[in-house]
CSV table of C-alpha atoms in Angstrom, one decimal:
chain,number,residue,atom,x,y,z
A,1,MET,CA,0.1,0.0,-0.1
A,2,THR,CA,1.4,3.5,-0.8
A,3,THR,CA,1.6,5.7,1.9
A,4,VAL,CA,1.7,9.6,2.0
A,5,LEU,CA,5.6,9.4,2.6
A,6,ASP,CA,6.0,7.1,-0.4
A,7,GLU,CA,4.2,9.6,-2.6
A,8,ILE,CA,6.2,12.5,-1.3
A,9,LEU,CA,9.5,10.8,-1.7
A,10,ALA,CA,8.7,9.8,-5.4
A,11,ARG,CA,7.6,13.2,-6.2
A,12,THR,CA,10.8,14.6,-4.6
A,13,ARG,CA,13.2,12.4,-6.5
A,14,GLU,CA,11.5,13.5,-9.7
A,15,HIS,CA,11.8,17.1,-8.9
A,16,VAL,CA,15.5,16.8,-7.8
A,17,GLN,CA,16.3,15.1,-11.0
A,18,GLU,CA,14.8,17.8,-13.0
A,19,ARG,CA,16.5,20.7,-11.0
A,20,LYS,CA,20.0,18.8,-11.4
A,21,ARG,CA,19.3,18.8,-15.2
A,22,LEU,CA,18.1,22.4,-15.5
A,23,PHE,CA,20.5,23.8,-12.8
A,24,PRO,CA,23.6,21.8,-12.4
A,25,LEU,CA,25.2,22.4,-9.0
A,26,ASP,CA,28.2,24.3,-10.3
A,27,ARG,CA,26.1,26.6,-12.3
A,28,LEU,CA,23.9,27.1,-9.3
A,29,GLN,CA,26.8,28.0,-7.1
A,30,MET,CA,28.2,30.3,-9.7
A,31,ALA,CA,25.1,32.2,-9.9
A,32,ALA,CA,24.0,32.3,-6.4
A,33,PRO,CA,24.8,35.2,-3.9
A,34,THR,CA,27.6,34.5,-1.6
A,35,PRO,CA,25.9,32.7,1.7
A,36,THR,CA,26.3,34.7,4.8
A,37,GLY,CA,28.1,33.3,7.8
A,38,HIS,CA,27.1,30.0,9.5
A,39,ARG,CA,24.7,30.7,12.5
A,40,PRO,CA,25.0,27.9,15.2
A,41,PHE,CA,22.1,25.6,15.4
A,42,ALA,CA,22.8,22.8,17.9
A,43,SER,CA,24.2,25.2,20.5
A,44,THR,CA,21.3,27.6,20.3
A,45,LEU,CA,18.8,24.7,20.8
A,46,ALA,CA,20.7,23.3,23.8
A,47,ARG,CA,20.5,26.7,25.9
A,48,ALA,CA,20.0,25.5,29.4
A,49,GLY,CA,17.0,27.0,31.3
A,50,GLU,CA,15.3,28.3,28.1
A,51,VAL,CA,12.4,27.3,26.3
A,52,ASN,CA,14.2,26.6,22.9
A,53,VAL,CA,11.6,26.8,20.1
A,54,ILE,CA,12.3,26.2,16.4
A,55,ALA,CA,9.3,28.1,14.7
A,56,GLU,CA,8.3,26.9,11.5
A,57,PHE,CA,7.1,28.7,8.3
A,58,LYS,CA,4.7,26.6,6.2
A,59,ARG,CA,1.7,27.5,4.1
A,60,ARG,CA,0.1,24.0,4.1
A,61,SER,CA,0.6,20.3,5.0
A,62,PRO,CA,-0.8,17.0,3.8
A,63,SER,CA,-2.5,16.5,7.1
A,64,ARG,CA,-4.2,19.8,7.6
A,65,GLY,CA,-4.4,21.2,4.0
A,66,VAL,CA,-4.2,24.9,3.7
A,67,ILE,CA,-3.0,26.6,6.9
A,68,ARG,CA,-2.3,30.2,5.5
A,69,GLU,CA,-1.6,30.8,1.8
A,70,ASP,CA,-1.4,34.5,1.8
A,71,VAL,CA,1.6,34.8,4.2
A,72,ASP,CA,5.0,36.7,3.6
A,73,PRO,CA,8.0,34.6,4.9
A,74,VAL,CA,9.8,37.8,5.7
A,75,ARG,CA,7.0,39.0,8.0
A,76,VAL,CA,6.6,35.7,9.7
A,77,ALA,CA,10.2,35.1,10.1
A,78,GLN,CA,10.5,38.6,11.8
A,79,ALA,CA,7.4,37.9,14.0
A,80,TYR,CA,8.9,34.7,15.3
A,81,GLU,CA,12.3,36.5,16.0
A,82,VAL,CA,10.4,39.3,17.9
A,83,GLY,CA,8.4,36.7,19.7
A,84,GLY,CA,11.5,34.9,21.1
A,85,ALA,CA,12.2,31.8,18.8
A,86,ALA,CA,15.5,30.1,19.2
A,87,ALA,CA,15.6,29.2,15.5
A,88,LEU,CA,13.7,29.1,12.3
A,89,SER,CA,12.4,26.3,10.1
A,90,VAL,CA,11.3,26.8,6.5
A,91,LEU,CA,9.6,24.3,4.4
A,92,THR,CA,10.9,24.3,1.0
A,93,ASP,CA,8.7,21.4,-0.6
A,94,ALA,CA,6.4,23.1,-3.2
A,95,PRO,CA,3.8,20.2,-4.1
A,96,PHE,CA,2.9,19.0,-0.6
A,97,PHE,CA,3.7,22.0,1.8
A,98,GLY,CA,3.6,25.1,-0.7
A,99,GLY,CA,7.1,26.1,0.2
A,100,SER,CA,9.9,27.4,-2.1
A,101,MET,CA,13.5,28.0,-2.3
A,102,THR,CA,12.8,31.7,-2.2
A,103,ASP,CA,10.9,31.5,1.2
A,104,LEU,CA,14.0,30.0,2.8
A,105,ARG,CA,16.4,32.6,1.5
A,106,GLU,CA,14.0,35.5,2.2
A,107,ALA,CA,13.2,34.3,5.7
A,108,ARG,CA,16.7,33.8,6.7
A,109,ASN,CA,18.0,37.1,5.4
A,110,ALA,CA,15.3,38.9,7.3
A,111,THR,CA,16.4,37.7,10.7
A,112,LEU,CA,19.4,36.6,12.6
A,113,LEU,CA,18.0,33.2,13.6
A,114,PRO,CA,19.8,30.0,12.7
A,115,THR,CA,17.6,28.6,10.0
A,116,LEU,CA,16.7,25.0,9.1
A,117,ARG,CA,15.9,23.9,5.6
A,118,LYS,CA,12.9,21.6,6.1
A,119,ASP,CA,12.5,19.3,3.3
A,120,PHE,CA,12.8,15.6,2.1
A,121,ILE,CA,16.5,15.5,1.5
A,122,VAL,CA,17.2,12.3,-0.6
A,123,ASP,CA,20.3,13.4,-2.8
A,124,ARG,CA,23.7,15.2,-2.3
A,125,TYR,CA,22.5,17.7,-4.6
A,126,GLN,CA,20.1,19.0,-2.2
A,127,VAL,CA,22.9,19.4,0.3
A,128,GLY,CA,24.8,21.7,-2.1
A,129,GLU,CA,21.7,23.5,-2.9
A,130,SER,CA,20.9,24.1,0.9
A,131,VAL,CA,24.5,25.6,1.1
A,132,VAL,CA,23.8,28.0,-1.9
A,133,LEU,CA,20.3,29.1,-0.2
A,134,GLY,CA,22.3,30.0,3.1
A,135,ALA,CA,20.7,27.3,5.3
A,136,ASP,CA,22.6,26.6,8.5
A,137,ALA,CA,21.1,23.2,9.1
A,138,ILE,CA,19.1,20.6,7.1
A,139,LEU,CA,16.7,17.7,7.9
A,140,LEU,CA,17.3,14.1,7.4
A,141,ILE,CA,14.4,11.9,7.7
A,142,VAL,CA,15.6,8.3,8.9
A,143,ALA,CA,12.2,6.6,7.6
A,144,ALA,CA,13.0,8.1,4.2
A,145,LEU,CA,16.5,6.7,3.7
A,146,SER,CA,18.5,3.6,3.7
A,147,ASP,CA,21.5,3.3,6.3
A,148,ALA,CA,23.9,3.9,3.5
A,149,GLU,CA,22.2,7.0,2.2
A,150,LEU,CA,21.7,8.4,5.8
A,151,ARG,CA,25.3,7.9,6.6
A,152,SER,CA,26.3,9.6,3.1
A,153,LEU,CA,24.1,12.5,3.3
A,154,HIS,CA,24.9,13.2,6.9
A,155,ALA,CA,28.6,13.2,6.0
A,156,ALA,CA,28.1,15.3,3.1
A,157,ALA,CA,26.2,18.0,5.2
A,158,VAL,CA,28.9,18.0,7.9
A,159,ALA,CA,31.5,18.4,5.2
A,160,ALA,CA,29.6,21.4,3.9
A,161,ARG,CA,29.3,23.0,7.4
A,162,LEU,CA,25.7,22.2,7.6
A,163,GLU,CA,24.3,21.1,10.9
A,164,VAL,CA,21.9,18.2,10.6
A,165,LEU,CA,18.6,17.5,12.4
A,166,VAL,CA,17.9,13.8,12.0
A,167,GLU,CA,14.3,12.7,12.5
A,168,VAL,CA,13.1,9.6,13.8
A,169,HIS,CA,9.7,8.1,14.8
A,170,ASP,CA,10.5,5.0,16.7
A,171,ARG,CA,13.4,3.2,18.7
A,172,PRO,CA,14.9,1.2,15.7
A,173,GLU,CA,15.1,4.6,13.7
A,174,LEU,CA,16.7,6.4,16.8
A,175,LEU,CA,19.4,3.7,16.8
A,176,ARG,CA,20.0,4.1,13.1
A,177,ALA,CA,20.3,7.9,13.6
A,178,ILE,CA,22.8,7.7,16.5
A,179,ALA,CA,24.9,5.1,14.5
A,180,ALA,CA,24.9,7.4,11.4
A,181,GLY,CA,26.6,10.2,13.8
A,182,ALA,CA,23.5,12.3,14.6
A,183,ARG,CA,24.2,15.1,17.1
A,184,ILE,CA,20.8,16.6,17.0
A,185,VAL,CA,17.9,14.3,17.0
A,186,GLY,CA,14.2,15.2,16.4
A,187,VAL,CA,11.4,12.8,17.5
A,188,ASN,CA,8.4,13.5,15.1
A,189,ASN,CA,5.2,12.8,16.9
A,190,ARG,CA,3.4,12.7,13.5
A,191,ASP,CA,3.4,9.3,12.0
A,192,LEU,CA,4.4,10.2,8.3
A,193,ARG,CA,2.8,7.2,7.0
A,194,THR,CA,-0.8,7.6,8.6
A,195,MET,CA,-0.4,11.5,9.5
A,196,LYS,CA,-1.6,10.6,13.2
A,197,VAL,CA,0.0,12.7,15.9
A,198,ASP,CA,0.7,11.5,19.5
A,199,LEU,CA,3.1,13.0,21.9
A,200,ALA,CA,3.5,9.6,23.6
A,201,THR,CA,6.1,9.0,20.7
A,202,SER,CA,8.5,11.6,22.1
A,203,LEU,CA,7.9,10.6,25.6
A,204,SER,CA,8.6,7.0,25.0
A,205,LEU,CA,12.0,7.6,23.4
A,206,ALA,CA,13.3,10.5,25.6
A,207,ASP,CA,15.3,8.2,27.9
A,208,ALA,CA,16.9,6.5,24.8
A,209,ILE,CA,18.5,9.7,23.5
A,210,PRO,CA,22.1,10.1,24.7
A,211,ASP,CA,22.8,12.9,27.0
A,212,ASP,CA,25.3,14.6,24.6
A,213,VAL,CA,22.8,14.7,21.7
A,214,VAL,CA,20.4,17.6,21.5
A,215,ALA,CA,16.9,16.2,21.7
A,216,VAL,CA,14.0,18.1,19.8
A,217,ALA,CA,10.4,17.3,20.1
A,218,GLU,CA,8.4,17.9,16.7
A,219,SER,CA,4.8,18.1,16.0
A,220,GLY,CA,1.6,18.2,18.0
A,221,ILE,CA,2.9,20.8,20.5
A,222,ARG,CA,-0.1,23.1,21.1
A,223,GLY,CA,0.4,24.7,24.6
A,224,PRO,CA,2.6,25.2,27.7
A,225,ALA,CA,1.4,21.8,29.1
A,226,ASP,CA,2.8,19.9,26.3
A,227,ILE,CA,6.2,21.8,26.6
A,228,ALA,CA,6.3,21.1,30.3
A,229,ARG,CA,5.8,17.4,29.7
A,230,LEU,CA,8.4,17.2,27.0
A,231,ARG,CA,11.0,19.4,29.0
A,232,ASP,CA,10.5,17.2,32.1
A,233,ALA,CA,11.3,14.2,29.9
A,234,GLY,CA,14.5,15.6,28.9
A,235,PHE,CA,13.8,17.5,25.5
A,236,ASP,CA,16.0,20.4,24.8
A,237,ALA,CA,14.1,22.1,22.0
A,238,PHE,CA,10.6,22.0,20.4
A,239,LEU,CA,9.7,22.5,16.7
A,240,ILE,CA,6.2,24.2,16.5
A,241,GLY,CA,4.6,25.0,13.2
A,242,GLU,CA,1.0,24.7,12.5
A,243,HIS,CA,-0.1,26.1,16.0
A,244,LEU,CA,1.8,29.2,15.2
A,245,MET,CA,1.2,29.6,11.5
A,246,ALA,CA,-2.7,29.5,12.3
A,247,GLN,CA,-2.7,32.5,14.7
A,248,ASP,CA,-3.3,36.0,13.6
A,249,ASP,CA,-0.2,37.3,15.5
A,250,PRO,CA,2.5,34.7,15.5
A,251,ALA,CA,4.8,36.9,17.5
A,252,ALA,CA,2.3,37.3,20.4
A,253,ALA,CA,1.2,33.6,20.2
A,254,LEU,CA,4.8,32.5,20.5
A,255,GLU,CA,5.6,35.0,23.2
A,256,SER,CA,2.6,33.9,25.2
A,257,LEU,CA,3.5,30.1,24.7
A,258,LEU,CA,7.1,30.9,25.9
A,259,ARG,CA,6.0,32.9,28.9
A,260,ASP,CA,3.5,30.5,30.1
A,261,ALA,CA,5.8,27.5,29.5
A,262,GLY,CA,8.5,29.2,31.8
A,263,SER,CA,10.8,31.1,29.6
A,264,ARG,CA,13.2,33.5,31.0
A,265,ARG,CA,12.8,35.7,28.0
A,266,GLY,CA,12.3,39.3,29.1
A,267,ARG,CA,13.9,38.5,32.6
A,268,GLY,CA,17.3,37.6,31.5
A,269,ARG,CA,19.8,38.9,28.9
A,270,VAL,CA,19.5,42.7,28.1
A,271,ALA,CA,20.7,43.4,24.4
A,272,VAL,CA,23.2,46.1,23.9
A,273,LYS,CA,23.3,48.6,20.9
A,274,ILE,CA,26.1,50.9,20.3
A,275,CYS,CA,24.9,53.8,18.2
A,276,GLY,CA,26.4,56.4,16.1
A,277,ILE,CA,29.3,54.3,14.8
A,278,THR,CA,31.0,56.0,12.0
A,279,SER,CA,34.0,53.6,11.0
A,280,VAL,CA,34.8,49.9,10.5
A,281,GLY,CA,37.3,50.0,13.2
A,282,ASP,CA,34.8,51.2,15.9
A,283,ALA,CA,32.2,48.7,14.6
A,284,LEU,CA,34.6,45.8,14.9
A,285,MET,CA,35.7,47.0,18.3
A,286,ALA,CA,32.1,47.3,19.6
A,287,SER,CA,31.3,43.8,18.2
A,288,ALA,CA,34.3,42.2,19.9
A,289,ALA,CA,33.3,44.1,23.2
A,290,GLY,CA,30.0,42.1,23.0
A,291,ALA,CA,27.5,44.6,21.2
A,292,ASP,CA,24.4,42.9,19.8
A,293,ALA,CA,23.8,45.7,17.5
A,294,ILE,CA,25.3,48.6,16.0
A,295,GLY,CA,23.7,51.9,14.8
A,296,LEU,CA,24.3,53.8,11.7
A,297,VAL,CA,22.9,57.2,11.7
A,298,LEU,CA,21.4,58.0,8.2
A,299,TRP,CA,20.2,61.5,9.0
A,300,PRO,CA,22.6,64.1,7.4
A,301,LYS,CA,22.2,66.7,10.2
A,302,SER,CA,23.6,64.5,12.8
A,303,ALA,CA,27.3,64.8,14.0
A,304,ARG,CA,27.5,61.1,13.6
A,305,ALA,CA,25.8,60.8,10.3
A,306,VAL,CA,27.4,58.4,7.7
A,307,ASP,CA,26.6,58.2,4.0
A,308,LEU,CA,25.4,55.0,2.4
A,309,ALA,CA,28.8,53.8,1.1
A,310,THR,CA,30.3,54.3,4.5
A,311,ALA,CA,27.3,52.3,6.0
A,312,ARG,CA,27.8,49.6,3.7
A,313,ALA,CA,31.5,49.1,4.3
A,314,ILE,CA,30.6,49.0,8.2
A,315,ALA,CA,27.9,46.7,7.7
A,316,ASP,CA,29.8,44.1,5.5
A,317,ALA,CA,32.7,44.0,8.2
A,318,LEU,CA,30.4,43.0,10.9
A,319,PRO,CA,29.8,39.5,12.1
A,320,PRO,CA,26.6,38.0,10.9
A,321,PHE,CA,25.0,38.0,14.5
A,322,VAL,CA,25.4,41.6,14.9
A,323,HIS,CA,22.3,43.6,13.9
A,324,ARG,CA,22.8,46.6,11.6
A,325,VAL,CA,20.4,49.3,12.6
A,326,GLY,CA,19.7,52.2,10.4
A,327,VAL,CA,18.7,55.4,12.2
A,328,PHE,CA,16.3,57.8,10.4
A,329,VAL,CA,14.5,61.1,11.2
A,330,ASP,CA,11.4,61.7,9.3
A,331,PRO,CA,12.6,59.9,6.1
A,332,THR,CA,10.5,59.2,3.1
A,333,ARG,CA,9.5,55.6,2.5
A,334,ALA,CA,11.8,55.6,-0.7
A,335,GLU,CA,14.7,56.7,1.4
A,336,VAL,CA,14.3,54.0,4.0
A,337,GLU,CA,13.9,51.3,1.4
A,338,ARG,CA,16.9,52.6,-0.7
A,339,ALA,CA,19.0,52.4,2.5
A,340,ILE,CA,17.9,49.0,3.2
A,341,ASP,CA,19.0,47.7,-0.2
A,342,ALA,CA,22.3,49.8,-0.3
A,343,VAL,CA,23.5,48.9,3.3
A,344,GLY,CA,21.9,45.5,4.1
A,345,LEU,CA,20.0,46.9,7.2
A,346,ASP,CA,18.5,44.4,9.7
A,347,VAL,CA,16.5,46.9,11.5
A,348,VAL,CA,14.9,50.4,10.9
A,349,GLN,CA,15.0,52.8,13.9
A,350,LEU,CA,12.7,55.9,13.3
A,351,HIS,CA,13.6,59.0,15.6
A,352,GLY,CA,11.4,61.6,14.1
A,353,ASP,CA,7.7,62.3,14.3
A,354,GLU,CA,6.8,59.3,12.0
A,355,PRO,CA,3.2,58.5,12.3
A,356,VAL,CA,2.0,54.9,13.1
A,357,GLU,CA,0.9,54.3,9.7
A,358,PHE,CA,4.5,55.1,8.4
A,359,CYS,CA,5.7,52.1,10.4
A,360,ARG,CA,3.4,49.7,8.7
A,361,GLY,CA,4.5,47.7,5.5
A,362,LEU,CA,8.4,48.5,5.6
A,363,PRO,CA,10.5,45.5,4.6
A,364,ARG,CA,12.4,45.4,7.8
A,365,ARG,CA,11.6,45.4,11.5
A,366,VAL,CA,10.8,48.9,12.8
A,367,VAL,CA,12.0,50.3,16.2
A,368,LYS,CA,10.1,53.6,16.9
A,369,ALA,CA,11.8,56.1,19.2
A,370,VAL,CA,9.5,58.1,21.3
A,371,ARG,CA,11.1,61.3,23.2
A,372,VAL,CA,10.3,61.6,26.9
A,373,GLY,CA,10.1,65.0,28.6
A,374,ASP,CA,7.6,67.3,30.0
A,375,GLY,CA,3.9,66.2,29.5
A,376,PHE,CA,4.9,62.6,28.3
A,377,ARG,CA,2.2,60.0,28.5
A,378,ALA,CA,2.7,56.2,28.1
A,379,ALA,CA,0.0,56.4,25.5
A,380,ASP,CA,2.3,58.4,23.3
A,381,ALA,CA,4.6,55.3,23.0
A,382,LEU,CA,2.0,52.5,23.2
A,383,ARG,CA,0.2,53.9,20.1
A,384,TYR,CA,3.0,52.2,18.2
A,385,GLU,CA,2.6,48.8,19.9
A,386,GLY,CA,1.8,46.0,17.5
A,387,VAL,CA,2.9,48.1,14.5
A,388,ALA,CA,6.6,48.6,15.3
A,389,ALA,CA,8.6,45.6,16.6
A,390,GLY,CA,10.0,47.5,19.4
A,391,ILE,CA,9.6,50.9,21.2
A,392,LEU,CA,12.6,53.1,22.3
A,393,LEU,CA,12.4,55.8,25.0
A,394,ASP,CA,14.8,58.5,24.5
A,395,THR,CA,15.3,61.9,26.3
A,396,ARG,CA,13.4,64.9,24.5
A,397,GLY,CA,15.9,67.5,23.3
A,398,ASP,CA,15.1,71.1,22.5
A,399,ASP,CA,16.1,70.7,18.8
A,400,MET,CA,17.4,67.3,18.3
A,401,PRO,CA,15.6,64.1,18.0
A,402,GLY,CA,17.9,62.1,20.2
A,403,GLY,CA,21.8,62.1,21.3
A,404,THR,CA,21.2,64.7,24.1
A,405,GLY,CA,23.4,62.8,26.5
A,406,ARG,CA,20.9,63.5,29.3
A,407,THR,CA,18.8,61.0,31.1
A,408,PHE,CA,15.1,61.2,31.8
A,409,ASP,CA,12.9,60.2,34.8
A,410,TRP,CA,13.1,56.3,34.3
A,411,THR,CA,9.9,55.9,36.5
A,412,LEU,CA,8.0,57.2,33.5
A,413,ALA,CA,9.2,54.2,31.4
A,414,ARG,CA,7.4,51.8,33.7
A,415,ALA,CA,3.8,52.2,32.3
A,416,VAL,CA,5.4,51.7,28.8
A,417,ARG,CA,7.2,48.4,30.0
A,418,ALA,CA,3.8,47.1,31.3
A,419,GLY,CA,2.3,47.6,27.9
A,420,THR,CA,4.9,46.6,25.4
A,421,ARG,CA,6.4,43.4,24.2
A,422,THR,CA,9.9,45.0,23.4
A,423,LEU,CA,11.3,48.1,25.2
A,424,MET,CA,14.5,49.8,24.4
A,425,LEU,CA,16.0,52.4,26.7
A,426,ALA,CA,18.3,55.2,25.7
A,427,GLY,CA,19.1,58.8,26.8
A,428,GLY,CA,22.1,59.7,28.6
A,429,LEU,CA,23.2,56.1,29.3
A,430,THR,CA,26.9,55.5,30.7
A,431,PRO,CA,28.9,52.8,32.1
A,432,GLU,CA,28.2,54.4,35.4
A,433,ASN,CA,24.5,54.6,35.5
A,434,VAL,CA,23.3,51.8,32.9
A,435,ALA,CA,23.1,49.3,35.8
A,436,GLY,CA,20.6,51.6,37.6
A,437,ALA,CA,18.6,52.0,34.5
A,438,VAL,CA,18.4,48.3,33.8
A,439,ALA,CA,17.1,47.7,37.4
A,440,ALA,CA,14.7,50.6,37.2
A,441,VAL,CA,13.1,49.6,34.0
A,442,SER,CA,13.7,46.1,32.9
A,443,PRO,CA,14.3,46.9,29.3
A,444,ASP,CA,14.9,44.3,26.6
A,445,ALA,CA,17.7,46.4,25.1
A,446,VAL,CA,19.7,49.5,25.9
A,447,ASP,CA,21.2,51.9,23.2
A,448,VAL,CA,24.3,54.2,24.0
A,449,SER,CA,26.0,56.6,21.8
A,450,SER,CA,27.6,59.7,23.5
A,451,GLY,CA,28.1,57.9,26.8
A,452,VAL,CA,30.8,55.7,25.3
A,453,GLU,CA,32.5,58.4,23.2
A,454,ALA,CA,35.8,60.1,23.1
A,455,ALA,CA,34.3,62.6,20.5
A,456,PRO,CA,31.2,62.7,18.5
A,457,GLY,CA,31.3,59.6,16.2
A,458,ARG,CA,34.4,58.3,17.7
A,459,LYS,CA,34.1,55.4,20.3
A,460,ASP,CA,36.1,55.0,23.6
A,461,ALA,CA,37.0,51.3,23.5
A,462,ALA,CA,37.4,51.1,27.4
A,463,ARG,CA,34.2,52.7,27.9
A,464,VAL,CA,32.5,50.4,25.4
A,465,ARG,CA,33.6,47.5,27.2
A,466,ALA,CA,32.9,48.9,30.5
A,467,PHE,CA,29.2,49.5,29.4
A,468,VAL,CA,28.8,46.3,27.9
A,469,ARG,CA,30.2,44.6,31.0
A,470,ALA,CA,27.8,46.7,33.4
A,471,VAL,CA,24.8,45.5,31.3
A,472,ARG,CA,25.8,41.8,31.4
A,473,GLU,CA,26.7,41.9,35.2
A,474,THR,CA,23.3,43.6,36.1
A,475,ALA,CA,21.3,41.1,33.9
């Protein structure tokens, strides 16, 4: 009797042969853009004390049919990152899941999440294809492969510097995965032959997964109670797709799930952005000091402004895990989009009087800065909630949109903190006062410029290191 898996594999092999004929791998490699740096997959999934979710992008599945067809992989990937995902999974199978290679490339480029190519890998050509697409990891399904194929494809992936999630459904498959060298094992609670889902599949195999292998539970996870049972059984990470894709707001759904499952998100690590970077040297110094993001001021009136060519040189020099943030003041949409393309920005930070509507539909995540001063109301900031990916509070200046070097009354931030998912704090922060600011406000990120400078636009390495150290010791 032919199963759904048999049908999928037969179609996959046909399509792979067709792609090999039309796009030989050497030609594909020559035409493809250079992949960005590898993002660690296994170590991210193994973070102790965290609820590590691999959030999945897919439009439909053989078991459920259409989930959501009219979705943008960039928007969903960014929503997952904002919501707290540890990693991203993207379906690239077209006939059965509605995926594409473009989905993977666009989703990965839009975030800093390590990204899994989710497909039915049966040929070494697909391993090379995954490298060209920029994937950090691929999926190998034991039920779809012979032992020889499994070993060969696993070795090819490792040689290509791809990590491998090896999927199993029962104990014999688990033993085959371990024998093939699997360092990440995913237990799929969905039987690919019958499409039935049962969490007991993961629970029954948990104790057989070696301690030094990252254990991932897949499919059928719909709430914090499921995650709690699986964590107690020993699973390190959880792949969740349909449950999140079916929600109107994937970011809110994921964040709620993480919070209810006991994630430390929002109570742990505070991100650090060093703003007003004007040289490659300062950017690399800030990155080496531990900065999570660097800010490139693209407002010509600022003393720290850089042109697009300089911004691009700085962005290109940075490691892949450092966010490139473009800072704008009352730009046109065309100016923002041009800068995104020219520089390769990950985030757009708006520091002017941009209305809520301007924040909608931009091709990158938006952080909206709101100036705090006399007459400030939390509602001034919270009107951007749900539209911008984050709200930044800065000190109101007399004639400048930011960069005043002055603090504001941090107690004014508490009402905003209570009403927003992602809060950034700026305004006169220094190595000497940032610990107090973090304790008072509990922000998700802090943003500093003049407080770590030797002169406008020129950073002081010792002060940058001291700032980052003060934040890390406080958090």
